[in-house]
Amino acid sequence: MRTAGETTDWALRPGRATDVESVAELRAEVMRDDLVRLGRYDEHRVRQRLRDGFSPAHTSVVEVDGAFAGSVTLRPYEDGEGLWLEHFYLAPGAQGRGLGTAVLRELLDRADADGVPVRLVVLRGSAARRLYEREGFTTESEDPVDVLMVREARTAEPRAVEPRTTGPRAVRGPRPPAAGR
């Protein structure tokens, strides 16, 4: 287990095919306001789009204190020269405590170790965009609905380590903020 912020013990576990409905429901819940604002919310489509693209092999489930709290997918680009970050959702009760930043940083550390860029799409106007920008993502392109962002691999200097709990010892780093898509 790792610690985000001051009090959240979290872990990533491999996704399973049986996680699809939990993730689809979470997606519908956390994306609803942004999709409504953009005139794109459809009760069925928001869930079906997740179901159609769900890949347990590339998905991790975020657990807080052993319970489902979110998901994130990190899959290779079709050309194999980088990674796509998708379906990054945290339950509303898990937001605002540094969990999103902690999870994102762990995934970015993996990409950095492999020396590959990471791309993602965030909805225009989403609060999650601030998280991605803080972590070094820049806008590659945008349209009226989506913003395509990229973060090149970092290899020069390591950043501060997030608080982690390994047995009785903890390493303390800066307190991180929250995340979205």
Coordinates of C-alpha atoms in Angstrom, one line a residue:
M1 CA 0.0 0.0 0.0
R2 CA 1.1 3.6 -0.7
T3 CA -0.1 6.7 1.0
A4 CA -1.5 9.7 -0.8
G5 CA -1.9 13.0 1.1
E6 CA -2.1 12.4 4.8
T7 CA -4.5 9.5 5.2
T8 CA -5.2 7.5 2.1
D9 CA -3.7 4.0 1.8
W10 CA -4.0 3.0 -1.8
A11 CA -2.9 0.3 -4.2
L12 CA -3.2 -0.5 -7.9
R13 CA -4.3 -4.1 -8.8
P14 CA -4.5 -5.6 -12.2
G15 CA -7.8 -5.1 -13.9
R16 CA -10.2 -8.1 -14.5
A17 CA -12.9 -8.6 -17.0
T18 CA -15.4 -8.5 -14.1
D19 CA -14.4 -4.9 -13.3
V20 CA -16.0 -3.5 -16.5
E21 CA -19.4 -2.7 -15.0
S22 CA -17.9 -1.0 -11.9
V23 CA -15.7 1.1 -14.1
A24 CA -18.5 1.9 -16.6
E25 CA -20.7 3.1 -13.7
L26 CA -17.9 5.2 -12.2
R27 CA -17.2 6.7 -15.7
A28 CA -20.9 7.7 -16.0
E29 CA -20.9 9.3 -12.6
V30 CA -17.6 11.3 -12.8
M31 CA -18.0 12.4 -16.4
R32 CA -21.6 13.4 -16.2
D33 CA -21.2 17.1 -15.3
D34 CA -18.6 17.8 -18.0
L35 CA -20.5 15.8 -20.7
V36 CA -23.7 17.7 -19.8
R37 CA -21.9 21.0 -20.0
L38 CA -20.5 20.1 -23.4
G39 CA -24.0 18.8 -24.6
R40 CA -22.6 15.3 -25.0
Y41 CA -24.2 13.3 -22.2
D42 CA -26.0 10.2 -23.2
E43 CA -27.0 7.8 -20.3
H44 CA -26.3 4.7 -22.4
R45 CA -23.4 5.8 -24.6
V46 CA -21.3 7.0 -21.6
R47 CA -21.3 3.4 -20.3
Q48 CA -21.2 1.6 -23.6
R49 CA -18.1 3.5 -24.8
L50 CA -16.2 2.2 -21.8
R51 CA -17.5 -1.3 -22.3
D52 CA -16.5 -1.3 -26.0
G53 CA -12.9 -0.3 -25.3
F54 CA -12.3 -1.9 -21.9
S55 CA -9.0 -3.8 -21.8
P56 CA -8.4 -5.7 -18.5
A57 CA -4.8 -6.4 -19.6
H58 CA -4.0 -2.7 -19.6
T59 CA -6.2 -1.5 -16.8
S60 CA -5.4 -1.1 -13.2
V61 CA -8.0 -0.8 -10.5
V62 CA -7.4 1.8 -7.8
E63 CA -8.2 0.5 -4.3
V64 CA -8.3 2.6 -1.2
D65 CA -8.2 0.7 2.0
G66 CA -8.9 -2.4 0.0
A67 CA -12.1 -1.1 -1.7
F68 CA -12.7 -0.1 -5.3
A69 CA -12.0 3.7 -5.7
G70 CA -11.2 4.1 -9.4
S71 CA -9.5 2.9 -12.5
V72 CA -6.8 3.8 -15.0
T73 CA -5.8 2.3 -18.3
L74 CA -2.3 2.6 -19.7
R75 CA -1.9 1.0 -23.1
P76 CA 0.7 1.1 -25.8
Y77 CA 0.2 3.3 -28.9
E78 CA -0.6 1.4 -32.0
D79 CA 2.9 2.1 -33.3
G80 CA 4.5 1.0 -30.0
E81 CA 6.3 4.3 -29.5
G82 CA 4.5 5.5 -26.3
L83 CA 1.5 5.0 -24.1
W84 CA -2.1 6.1 -24.0
L85 CA -3.5 7.1 -20.6
E86 CA -7.3 6.5 -20.6
H87 CA -10.2 5.8 -18.4
F88 CA -8.6 7.5 -15.4
Y89 CA -11.6 7.9 -13.0
L90 CA -11.7 8.3 -9.2
A91 CA -14.8 8.0 -7.1
P92 CA -16.0 11.4 -5.9
G93 CA -15.2 10.4 -2.3
A94 CA -11.6 9.5 -3.2
Q95 CA -11.0 12.9 -4.9
G96 CA -9.3 15.9 -3.3
R97 CA -6.9 13.9 -1.1
G98 CA -3.9 13.6 -3.5
L99 CA -4.8 10.2 -4.8
G100 CA -5.1 11.2 -8.4
T101 CA -1.7 12.8 -8.4
A102 CA -0.1 9.9 -6.6
V103 CA -1.5 7.3 -9.1
L104 CA -0.6 9.5 -12.1
R105 CA 2.9 10.0 -10.8
E106 CA 3.4 6.2 -10.4
L107 CA 2.3 5.6 -14.0
L108 CA 4.5 8.5 -15.3
D109 CA 7.4 7.1 -13.4
R110 CA 6.9 3.8 -15.3
A111 CA 6.8 5.6 -18.6
D112 CA 9.9 7.6 -17.7
A113 CA 11.7 4.4 -16.9
D114 CA 10.9 3.1 -20.3
G115 CA 11.7 6.4 -21.9
V116 CA 8.4 6.8 -23.7
P117 CA 5.9 9.6 -24.0
V118 CA 2.3 9.5 -22.7
R119 CA -0.7 10.9 -24.4
L120 CA -4.2 11.4 -23.2
V121 CA -7.5 13.1 -24.1
V122 CA -9.3 15.2 -21.6
L123 CA -12.6 16.9 -22.0
R124 CA -12.4 20.6 -22.7
G125 CA -13.0 22.6 -19.5
S126 CA -12.4 19.5 -17.2
A127 CA -10.8 20.2 -13.9
A128 CA -8.5 17.2 -14.6
R129 CA -6.6 19.2 -17.2
R130 CA -4.9 21.2 -14.4
L131 CA -3.6 18.0 -12.9
Y132 CA -2.2 16.9 -16.2
E133 CA -0.6 20.3 -16.8
R134 CA 1.0 20.2 -13.4
E135 CA 2.6 16.9 -14.2
G136 CA 4.1 18.2 -17.5
F137 CA 1.5 17.4 -20.1
T138 CA 1.1 20.0 -22.9
T139 CA -1.7 20.5 -25.4
E140 CA -1.0 18.9 -28.7
S141 CA -4.4 19.7 -30.3
E142 CA -8.0 20.5 -29.3
D143 CA -11.4 20.6 -30.7
P144 CA -14.7 21.9 -29.2
V145 CA -14.9 18.7 -27.0
D146 CA -11.5 17.1 -26.6
V147 CA -8.0 18.2 -25.7
L148 CA -5.2 15.9 -26.8
M149 CA -2.2 16.2 -24.4
V150 CA 1.3 14.7 -24.4
R151 CA 4.0 14.4 -21.9
E152 CA 7.5 13.4 -23.1
A153 CA 9.5 11.0 -21.0
R154 CA 11.7 12.6 -18.3
T155 CA 15.1 11.1 -17.7
A156 CA 17.2 14.0 -16.4
E157 CA 16.4 14.4 -12.7
P158 CA 14.1 12.4 -10.5
R159 CA 11.3 14.2 -8.7
A160 CA 10.5 13.9 -5.0
V161 CA 9.0 10.6 -4.0
E162 CA 5.4 10.5 -2.9
P163 CA 4.7 9.2 0.6
R164 CA 4.8 5.4 0.6
T165 CA 4.2 2.9 3.3
T166 CA 6.3 -0.2 3.2
G167 CA 5.9 -2.1 6.4
P168 CA 6.7 0.1 9.4
R169 CA 8.7 2.7 7.4
A170 CA 7.3 5.6 5.4
V171 CA 9.1 7.9 3.0
R172 CA 7.5 11.3 3.0
G173 CA 7.4 13.6 0.0
P174 CA 5.2 16.6 -1.0
R175 CA 1.5 16.4 -0.4
P176 CA -0.2 16.0 -3.9
P177 CA -3.6 17.4 -5.1
A178 CA -6.6 15.6 -6.8
A179 CA -7.4 14.2 -10.3
G180 CA -10.1 13.4 -12.9
R181 CA -10.2 11.9 -16.3

